[in-house]
């Protein structure tokens, strides 16, 4: 009996997949099909897969060619599967030509001609028209956004607005996009606005964009006042638009895994969450010059609050702030202490004080640690009473991570995912409330 194996994502199953499976089956007597897991696709940078793993498996099953279906979960699995399933022939489409020659030592490797003019990528693009993105703001993060958005299929960044037209033009020339001076014309040029302007300008831009029927992705902190946050989410809901706060950690696969493990009871009941993020900034940067809305907490607090709110929820009983300020009165170091009915939390942020960036989650049976840069999570450990009992988890974090949030935003806009869970409306509203409390505690508003 000749045993054949092939692998793929098989998203939006199409004729190319059908023909591949048909020919793979004809190569032998027994065909095993490996379908990639969602996590594995994410880890290898395939972020826009629409069908769930179960749907993709069902679709492969329906072709009638697979004698057995397995899930491909990691790199290196092919090698193991070939041994485990006694494979005689490994086959894939010719787009992979040469890439699996290393398996020739263990079985025959056959590249089948790829069917022309069809792919899942093509279907995904046809299914939903390309979303045009326009950027407000031209700072460092806007530059990173350009690089990351280019890696997400289904979006095209094509315009930029900055009230200082010179900055917009420089940015536009660098990236080959259009600069706008007129805000109305700018809004007309796009479907999604990415807002990366100073914190206090977010509210007005978001409101304008939502009123003009545009989806919004806004850098953190999206709002500094709870009332504004509630109002904007309500406006988005009424106008059937997606409003997304860009805290990249929330959308990163390894962080989602960490939360899953933390909340799944592995370390018992969680009693303390300590999150620290510091980044030394130049005194002349906006973050350390803006005496009203600048400083460490407004700049970095969203990252540190994220694991706290995801673990304990929104109903904290008390919050207190302690700050170290510079000569202009701006907080260069802030500690926020939160008390929940069942536990404690600390968010520690610094722009002018350096500390060890760490996320530490302590429970009744153990603790979880993630070292800096935990806000771009790619590794964490689970510890228990016995110091030798350590479980290690890792997941790739690609590039600057913005691609994950852009691709999540896109699936919300295209209706492929209906509900937000990684960063909910409630999370964003609660964070805005905390920002407001902080500004009031400092007598800034
Ligand atoms: N395949 C094929 N002909 C096509 C498309 C895919 O023979 N037109 C083959 C691939 O070579 C692979 C298998 O089908 O062996 C599964 O491929 P997959 O990556 O799931 O499909 P694509 O359509 O290439 O997906 P994407 O566009 O997301 O890369």
JSON list of C-alpha atoms in Angstrom, two decimals, residues 225-406:
[
{"chain": "A", "resi": 225, "resn": "UNK", "atom": "CA", "xyz": [-11.97, 60.61, 29.17]},
{"chain": "A", "resi": 226, "resn": "UNK", "atom": "CA", "xyz": [-14.52, 57.90, 29.82]},
{"chain": "A", "resi": 227, "resn": "UNK", "atom": "CA", "xyz": [-17.45, 59.95, 28.48]},
{"chain": "A", "resi": 228, "resn": "UNK", "atom": "CA", "xyz": [-15.69, 60.48, 25.17]},
{"chain": "A", "resi": 229, "resn": "UNK", "atom": "CA", "xyz": [-14.89, 56.81, 24.83]},
{"chain": "A", "resi": 230, "resn": "UNK", "atom": "CA", "xyz": [-18.49, 55.77, 25.48]},
{"chain": "A", "resi": 231, "resn": "UNK", "atom": "CA", "xyz": [-19.80, 58.37, 23.06]},
{"chain": "A", "resi": 232, "resn": "UNK", "atom": "CA", "xyz": [-17.48, 57.26, 20.26]},
{"chain": "A", "resi": 233, "resn": "UNK", "atom": "CA", "xyz": [-18.25, 53.56, 20.66]},
{"chain": "A", "resi": 234, "resn": "UNK", "atom": "CA", "xyz": [-21.94, 54.39, 20.60]},
{"chain": "A", "resi": 235, "resn": "UNK", "atom": "CA", "xyz": [-21.50, 56.42, 17.43]},
{"chain": "A", "resi": 236, "resn": "UNK", "atom": "CA", "xyz": [-19.57, 53.57, 15.81]},
{"chain": "A", "resi": 237, "resn": "UNK", "atom": "CA", "xyz": [-22.31, 51.10, 16.76]},
{"chain": "A", "resi": 238, "resn": "UNK", "atom": "CA", "xyz": [-25.08, 53.34, 15.39]},
{"chain": "A", "resi": 239, "resn": "UNK", "atom": "CA", "xyz": [-23.24, 53.87, 12.12]},
{"chain": "A", "resi": 240, "resn": "UNK", "atom": "CA", "xyz": [-22.32, 50.21, 11.86]},
{"chain": "A", "resi": 241, "resn": "UNK", "atom": "CA", "xyz": [-18.61, 50.96, 11.84]},
{"chain": "A", "resi": 242, "resn": "UNK", "atom": "CA", "xyz": [-15.63, 49.34, 13.48]},
{"chain": "A", "resi": 243, "resn": "UNK", "atom": "CA", "xyz": [-13.75, 51.36, 16.10]},
{"chain": "A", "resi": 244, "resn": "UNK", "atom": "CA", "xyz": [-10.55, 49.70, 17.21]},
{"chain": "A", "resi": 245, "resn": "UNK", "atom": "CA", "xyz": [-7.99, 50.76, 19.78]},
{"chain": "A", "resi": 246, "resn": "UNK", "atom": "CA", "xyz": [-4.47, 49.92, 18.67]},
{"chain": "A", "resi": 247, "resn": "UNK", "atom": "CA", "xyz": [-2.80, 48.25, 21.63]},
{"chain": "A", "resi": 248, "resn": "UNK", "atom": "CA", "xyz": [-0.71, 45.82, 19.67]},
{"chain": "A", "resi": 249, "resn": "UNK", "atom": "CA", "xyz": [-0.05, 43.46, 22.58]},
{"chain": "A", "resi": 250, "resn": "UNK", "atom": "CA", "xyz": [-3.76, 42.58, 22.71]},
{"chain": "A", "resi": 251, "resn": "UNK", "atom": "CA", "xyz": [-3.67, 41.10, 19.21]},
{"chain": "A", "resi": 252, "resn": "UNK", "atom": "CA", "xyz": [-0.41, 39.23, 19.52]},
{"chain": "A", "resi": 253, "resn": "UNK", "atom": "CA", "xyz": [-0.80, 35.41, 19.43]},
{"chain": "A", "resi": 254, "resn": "UNK", "atom": "CA", "xyz": [1.55, 34.64, 22.33]},
{"chain": "A", "resi": 255, "resn": "UNK", "atom": "CA", "xyz": [-0.16, 37.16, 24.59]},
{"chain": "A", "resi": 256, "resn": "UNK", "atom": "CA", "xyz": [-3.52, 35.52, 23.84]},
{"chain": "A", "resi": 257, "resn": "UNK", "atom": "CA", "xyz": [-1.95, 32.19, 24.75]},
{"chain": "A", "resi": 258, "resn": "UNK", "atom": "CA", "xyz": [-0.56, 33.63, 28.00]},
{"chain": "A", "resi": 259, "resn": "UNK", "atom": "CA", "xyz": [-4.00, 34.93, 28.97]},
{"chain": "A", "resi": 260, "resn": "UNK", "atom": "CA", "xyz": [-5.57, 31.59, 28.12]},
{"chain": "A", "resi": 261, "resn": "UNK", "atom": "CA", "xyz": [-3.14, 29.80, 30.40]},
{"chain": "A", "resi": 262, "resn": "UNK", "atom": "CA", "xyz": [-3.36, 32.40, 33.18]},
{"chain": "A", "resi": 263, "resn": "UNK", "atom": "CA", "xyz": [-7.15, 32.40, 33.20]},
{"chain": "A", "resi": 264, "resn": "UNK", "atom": "CA", "xyz": [-7.41, 28.63, 32.73]},
{"chain": "A", "resi": 265, "resn": "UNK", "atom": "CA", "xyz": [-6.51, 27.91, 36.33]},
{"chain": "A", "resi": 266, "resn": "UNK", "atom": "CA", "xyz": [-2.96, 26.58, 35.78]},
{"chain": "A", "resi": 267, "resn": "UNK", "atom": "CA", "xyz": [-1.57, 28.87, 38.50]},
{"chain": "A", "resi": 268, "resn": "UNK", "atom": "CA", "xyz": [-4.69, 28.66, 40.64]},
{"chain": "A", "resi": 269, "resn": "UNK", "atom": "CA", "xyz": [-6.69, 31.76, 41.50]},
{"chain": "A", "resi": 270, "resn": "UNK", "atom": "CA", "xyz": [-4.87, 34.90, 40.40]},
{"chain": "A", "resi": 271, "resn": "UNK", "atom": "CA", "xyz": [-4.14, 37.26, 43.28]},
{"chain": "A", "resi": 272, "resn": "UNK", "atom": "CA", "xyz": [-1.62, 39.74, 41.87]},
{"chain": "A", "resi": 273, "resn": "UNK", "atom": "CA", "xyz": [-0.67, 41.15, 38.46]},
{"chain": "A", "resi": 274, "resn": "UNK", "atom": "CA", "xyz": [2.39, 43.36, 38.12]},
{"chain": "A", "resi": 275, "resn": "UNK", "atom": "CA", "xyz": [3.11, 44.88, 34.73]},
{"chain": "A", "resi": 276, "resn": "UNK", "atom": "CA", "xyz": [6.05, 47.18, 34.07]},
{"chain": "A", "resi": 277, "resn": "UNK", "atom": "CA", "xyz": [7.05, 48.99, 30.88]},
{"chain": "A", "resi": 278, "resn": "UNK", "atom": "CA", "xyz": [9.72, 51.70, 30.83]},
{"chain": "A", "resi": 279, "resn": "UNK", "atom": "CA", "xyz": [11.35, 53.42, 27.88]},
{"chain": "A", "resi": 280, "resn": "UNK", "atom": "CA", "xyz": [13.86, 56.23, 28.30]},
{"chain": "A", "resi": 281, "resn": "UNK", "atom": "CA", "xyz": [12.76, 59.17, 26.16]},
{"chain": "A", "resi": 282, "resn": "UNK", "atom": "CA", "xyz": [14.64, 62.24, 25.12]},
{"chain": "A", "resi": 283, "resn": "UNK", "atom": "CA", "xyz": [13.60, 65.32, 27.13]},
{"chain": "A", "resi": 284, "resn": "UNK", "atom": "CA", "xyz": [12.77, 67.21, 23.95]},
{"chain": "A", "resi": 285, "resn": "UNK", "atom": "CA", "xyz": [10.25, 64.60, 22.74]},
{"chain": "A", "resi": 286, "resn": "UNK", "atom": "CA", "xyz": [6.54, 65.41, 22.83]},
{"chain": "A", "resi": 287, "resn": "UNK", "atom": "CA", "xyz": [5.96, 62.72, 25.48]},
{"chain": "A", "resi": 288, "resn": "UNK", "atom": "CA", "xyz": [8.09, 64.66, 27.96]},
{"chain": "A", "resi": 289, "resn": "UNK", "atom": "CA", "xyz": [7.15, 68.17, 26.88]},
{"chain": "A", "resi": 290, "resn": "UNK", "atom": "CA", "xyz": [3.38, 68.12, 26.90]},
{"chain": "A", "resi": 291, "resn": "UNK", "atom": "CA", "xyz": [2.60, 69.14, 30.49]},
{"chain": "A", "resi": 292, "resn": "UNK", "atom": "CA", "xyz": [-1.11, 68.44, 30.13]},
{"chain": "A", "resi": 293, "resn": "UNK", "atom": "CA", "xyz": [-1.37, 65.12, 28.34]},
{"chain": "A", "resi": 294, "resn": "UNK", "atom": "CA", "xyz": [2.22, 63.87, 28.17]},
{"chain": "A", "resi": 295, "resn": "UNK", "atom": "CA", "xyz": [4.18, 61.73, 30.62]},
{"chain": "A", "resi": 296, "resn": "UNK", "atom": "CA", "xyz": [4.76, 58.08, 31.32]},
{"chain": "A", "resi": 297, "resn": "UNK", "atom": "CA", "xyz": [1.27, 56.95, 32.28]},
{"chain": "A", "resi": 298, "resn": "UNK", "atom": "CA", "xyz": [-0.64, 58.33, 29.29]},
{"chain": "A", "resi": 299, "resn": "UNK", "atom": "CA", "xyz": [2.13, 57.06, 27.02]},
{"chain": "A", "resi": 300, "resn": "UNK", "atom": "CA", "xyz": [2.64, 53.53, 28.35]},
{"chain": "A", "resi": 301, "resn": "UNK", "atom": "CA", "xyz": [-0.19, 52.91, 30.82]},
{"chain": "A", "resi": 302, "resn": "UNK", "atom": "CA", "xyz": [-2.39, 51.19, 28.23]},
{"chain": "A", "resi": 303, "resn": "UNK", "atom": "CA", "xyz": [0.13, 48.36, 27.81]},
{"chain": "A", "resi": 304, "resn": "UNK", "atom": "CA", "xyz": [0.39, 47.74, 31.56]},
{"chain": "A", "resi": 305, "resn": "UNK", "atom": "CA", "xyz": [-3.34, 48.00, 32.17]},
{"chain": "A", "resi": 306, "resn": "UNK", "atom": "CA", "xyz": [-4.10, 45.51, 29.42]},
{"chain": "A", "resi": 307, "resn": "UNK", "atom": "CA", "xyz": [-3.15, 42.26, 31.24]},
{"chain": "A", "resi": 308, "resn": "UNK", "atom": "CA", "xyz": [-4.73, 43.61, 34.43]},
{"chain": "A", "resi": 309, "resn": "UNK", "atom": "CA", "xyz": [-8.10, 44.29, 32.81]},
{"chain": "A", "resi": 310, "resn": "UNK", "atom": "CA", "xyz": [-8.01, 41.09, 30.76]},
{"chain": "A", "resi": 311, "resn": "UNK", "atom": "CA", "xyz": [-7.42, 39.04, 33.90]},
{"chain": "A", "resi": 312, "resn": "UNK", "atom": "CA", "xyz": [-9.54, 40.79, 36.51]},
{"chain": "A", "resi": 313, "resn": "UNK", "atom": "CA", "xyz": [-12.13, 42.60, 34.40]},
{"chain": "A", "resi": 314, "resn": "UNK", "atom": "CA", "xyz": [-13.41, 46.16, 34.60]},
{"chain": "A", "resi": 315, "resn": "UNK", "atom": "CA", "xyz": [-14.80, 46.37, 38.11]},
{"chain": "A", "resi": 316, "resn": "UNK", "atom": "CA", "xyz": [-11.86, 47.43, 40.22]},
{"chain": "A", "resi": 317, "resn": "UNK", "atom": "CA", "xyz": [-12.70, 48.69, 43.69]},
{"chain": "A", "resi": 318, "resn": "UNK", "atom": "CA", "xyz": [-9.96, 51.27, 43.99]},
{"chain": "A", "resi": 319, "resn": "UNK", "atom": "CA", "xyz": [-7.13, 52.84, 42.06]},
{"chain": "A", "resi": 320, "resn": "UNK", "atom": "CA", "xyz": [-4.28, 54.99, 43.42]},
{"chain": "A", "resi": 321, "resn": "UNK", "atom": "CA", "xyz": [-1.42, 56.65, 41.58]},
{"chain": "A", "resi": 322, "resn": "UNK", "atom": "CA", "xyz": [2.05, 57.60, 42.71]},
{"chain": "A", "resi": 323, "resn": "UNK", "atom": "CA", "xyz": [4.35, 59.58, 40.47]},
{"chain": "A", "resi": 324, "resn": "UNK", "atom": "CA", "xyz": [7.87, 60.91, 40.16]},
{"chain": "A", "resi": 325, "resn": "UNK", "atom": "CA", "xyz": [7.77, 64.17, 38.21]},
{"chain": "A", "resi": 326, "resn": "UNK", "atom": "CA", "xyz": [10.35, 66.21, 36.35]},
{"chain": "A", "resi": 327, "resn": "UNK", "atom": "CA", "xyz": [10.88, 69.97, 36.73]},
{"chain": "A", "resi": 328, "resn": "UNK", "atom": "CA", "xyz": [7.97, 70.71, 34.39]},
{"chain": "A", "resi": 329, "resn": "UNK", "atom": "CA", "xyz": [5.65, 68.60, 36.52]},
{"chain": "A", "resi": 330, "resn": "UNK", "atom": "CA", "xyz": [5.35, 65.72, 34.05]},
{"chain": "A", "resi": 331, "resn": "UNK", "atom": "CA", "xyz": [5.34, 62.19, 35.43]},
{"chain": "A", "resi": 332, "resn": "UNK", "atom": "CA", "xyz": [8.53, 60.48, 34.34]},
{"chain": "A", "resi": 333, "resn": "UNK", "atom": "CA", "xyz": [7.62, 57.44, 36.43]},
{"chain": "A", "resi": 334, "resn": "UNK", "atom": "CA", "xyz": [4.19, 56.29, 37.59]},
{"chain": "A", "resi": 335, "resn": "UNK", "atom": "CA", "xyz": [2.83, 53.45, 39.64]},
{"chain": "A", "resi": 336, "resn": "UNK", "atom": "CA", "xyz": [-0.88, 52.72, 39.52]},
{"chain": "A", "resi": 337, "resn": "UNK", "atom": "CA", "xyz": [-2.19, 50.42, 42.25]},
{"chain": "A", "resi": 338, "resn": "UNK", "atom": "CA", "xyz": [-5.49, 48.68, 41.59]},
{"chain": "A", "resi": 339, "resn": "UNK", "atom": "CA", "xyz": [-7.53, 46.70, 44.08]},
{"chain": "A", "resi": 340, "resn": "UNK", "atom": "CA", "xyz": [-10.10, 44.18, 42.89]},
{"chain": "A", "resi": 341, "resn": "UNK", "atom": "CA", "xyz": [-12.47, 42.16, 45.08]},
{"chain": "A", "resi": 342, "resn": "UNK", "atom": "CA", "xyz": [-10.25, 39.09, 44.56]},
{"chain": "A", "resi": 343, "resn": "UNK", "atom": "CA", "xyz": [-6.78, 40.45, 43.98]},
{"chain": "A", "resi": 344, "resn": "UNK", "atom": "CA", "xyz": [-4.26, 43.23, 43.53]},
{"chain": "A", "resi": 345, "resn": "UNK", "atom": "CA", "xyz": [-2.49, 44.77, 40.56]},
{"chain": "A", "resi": 346, "resn": "UNK", "atom": "CA", "xyz": [0.25, 47.27, 39.80]},
{"chain": "A", "resi": 347, "resn": "UNK", "atom": "CA", "xyz": [0.94, 49.07, 36.55]},
{"chain": "A", "resi": 348, "resn": "UNK", "atom": "CA", "xyz": [4.40, 50.64, 36.48]},
{"chain": "A", "resi": 349, "resn": "UNK", "atom": "CA", "xyz": [5.45, 52.98, 33.64]},
{"chain": "A", "resi": 350, "resn": "UNK", "atom": "CA", "xyz": [8.54, 55.10, 33.07]},
{"chain": "A", "resi": 351, "resn": "UNK", "atom": "CA", "xyz": [9.81, 57.48, 30.44]},
{"chain": "A", "resi": 352, "resn": "UNK", "atom": "CA", "xyz": [12.52, 59.02, 32.58]},
{"chain": "A", "resi": 353, "resn": "UNK", "atom": "CA", "xyz": [13.23, 56.12, 34.95]},
{"chain": "A", "resi": 354, "resn": "UNK", "atom": "CA", "xyz": [14.43, 52.73, 33.76]},
{"chain": "A", "resi": 355, "resn": "UNK", "atom": "CA", "xyz": [13.23, 49.57, 35.44]},
{"chain": "A", "resi": 356, "resn": "UNK", "atom": "CA", "xyz": [13.00, 45.92, 34.56]},
{"chain": "A", "resi": 357, "resn": "UNK", "atom": "CA", "xyz": [10.14, 45.51, 32.11]},
{"chain": "A", "resi": 358, "resn": "UNK", "atom": "CA", "xyz": [8.31, 42.48, 33.35]},
{"chain": "A", "resi": 359, "resn": "UNK", "atom": "CA", "xyz": [4.88, 40.94, 33.54]},
{"chain": "A", "resi": 360, "resn": "UNK", "atom": "CA", "xyz": [4.37, 38.83, 36.65]},
{"chain": "A", "resi": 361, "resn": "UNK", "atom": "CA", "xyz": [1.08, 37.11, 37.39]},
{"chain": "A", "resi": 362, "resn": "UNK", "atom": "CA", "xyz": [0.87, 35.44, 40.78]},
{"chain": "A", "resi": 363, "resn": "UNK", "atom": "CA", "xyz": [-1.68, 32.83, 41.76]},
{"chain": "A", "resi": 364, "resn": "UNK", "atom": "CA", "xyz": [-2.47, 30.43, 44.55]},
{"chain": "A", "resi": 365, "resn": "UNK", "atom": "CA", "xyz": [-0.68, 27.55, 42.79]},
{"chain": "A", "resi": 366, "resn": "UNK", "atom": "CA", "xyz": [2.12, 29.29, 40.91]},
{"chain": "A", "resi": 367, "resn": "UNK", "atom": "CA", "xyz": [3.12, 32.28, 38.83]},
{"chain": "A", "resi": 368, "resn": "UNK", "atom": "CA", "xyz": [3.64, 33.31, 35.22]},
{"chain": "A", "resi": 369, "resn": "UNK", "atom": "CA", "xyz": [6.50, 35.55, 34.09]},
{"chain": "A", "resi": 370, "resn": "UNK", "atom": "CA", "xyz": [7.13, 37.25, 30.78]},
{"chain": "A", "resi": 371, "resn": "UNK", "atom": "CA", "xyz": [10.28, 39.32, 30.43]},
{"chain": "A", "resi": 372, "resn": "UNK", "atom": "CA", "xyz": [10.68, 42.54, 28.45]},
{"chain": "A", "resi": 373, "resn": "UNK", "atom": "CA", "xyz": [9.53, 43.10, 25.83]},
{"chain": "A", "resi": 374, "resn": "UNK", "atom": "CA", "xyz": [6.49, 41.23, 27.14]},
{"chain": "A", "resi": 375, "resn": "UNK", "atom": "CA", "xyz": [4.32, 43.80, 25.30]},
{"chain": "A", "resi": 376, "resn": "UNK", "atom": "CA", "xyz": [5.56, 42.05, 22.14]},
{"chain": "A", "resi": 377, "resn": "UNK", "atom": "CA", "xyz": [5.07, 38.67, 23.80]},
{"chain": "A", "resi": 378, "resn": "UNK", "atom": "CA", "xyz": [6.97, 35.78, 22.30]},
{"chain": "A", "resi": 379, "resn": "UNK", "atom": "CA", "xyz": [7.92, 33.81, 25.42]},
{"chain": "A", "resi": 380, "resn": "UNK", "atom": "CA", "xyz": [6.66, 33.18, 28.95]},
{"chain": "A", "resi": 381, "resn": "UNK", "atom": "CA", "xyz": [7.17, 30.73, 31.78]},
{"chain": "A", "resi": 382, "resn": "UNK", "atom": "CA", "xyz": [4.85, 29.07, 34.25]},
{"chain": "A", "resi": 383, "resn": "UNK", "atom": "CA", "xyz": [6.43, 28.36, 37.65]},
{"chain": "A", "resi": 384, "resn": "UNK", "atom": "CA", "xyz": [5.16, 26.40, 40.62]},
{"chain": "A", "resi": 385, "resn": "UNK", "atom": "CA", "xyz": [6.32, 25.80, 44.18]},
{"chain": "A", "resi": 386, "resn": "UNK", "atom": "CA", "xyz": [8.96, 23.33, 43.04]},
{"chain": "A", "resi": 387, "resn": "UNK", "atom": "CA", "xyz": [11.59, 25.58, 41.35]},
{"chain": "A", "resi": 388, "resn": "UNK", "atom": "CA", "xyz": [12.33, 22.83, 38.86]},
{"chain": "A", "resi": 389, "resn": "UNK", "atom": "CA", "xyz": [8.73, 22.64, 37.73]},
{"chain": "A", "resi": 390, "resn": "UNK", "atom": "CA", "xyz": [8.86, 25.24, 34.95]},
{"chain": "A", "resi": 391, "resn": "UNK", "atom": "CA", "xyz": [6.79, 25.15, 31.78]},
{"chain": "A", "resi": 392, "resn": "UNK", "atom": "CA", "xyz": [8.03, 27.26, 28.87]},
{"chain": "A", "resi": 393, "resn": "UNK", "atom": "CA", "xyz": [5.85, 28.62, 26.11]},
{"chain": "A", "resi": 394, "resn": "UNK", "atom": "CA", "xyz": [6.86, 30.48, 23.02]},
{"chain": "A", "resi": 395, "resn": "UNK", "atom": "CA", "xyz": [5.22, 31.78, 19.89]},
{"chain": "A", "resi": 396, "resn": "UNK", "atom": "CA", "xyz": [6.68, 33.87, 17.12]},
{"chain": "A", "resi": 397, "resn": "UNK", "atom": "CA", "xyz": [6.10, 37.60, 17.17]},
{"chain": "A", "resi": 398, "resn": "UNK", "atom": "CA", "xyz": [6.54, 38.92, 13.68]},
{"chain": "A", "resi": 399, "resn": "UNK", "atom": "CA", "xyz": [7.97, 42.33, 12.89]},
{"chain": "A", "resi": 400, "resn": "UNK", "atom": "CA", "xyz": [6.61, 45.13, 14.96]},
{"chain": "A", "resi": 401, "resn": "UNK", "atom": "CA", "xyz": [3.36, 43.31, 15.60]},
{"chain": "A", "resi": 402, "resn": "UNK", "atom": "CA", "xyz": [1.04, 45.91, 14.10]},
{"chain": "A", "resi": 403, "resn": "UNK", "atom": "CA", "xyz": [0.17, 43.40, 11.38]},
{"chain": "A", "resi": 404, "resn": "UNK", "atom": "CA", "xyz": [-1.83, 41.38, 13.92]},
{"chain": "A", "resi": 405, "resn": "UNK", "atom": "CA", "xyz": [-4.10, 44.26, 14.86]},
{"chain": "A", "resi": 406, "resn": "UNK", "atom": "CA", "xyz": [-4.52, 45.37, 11.25]}
]
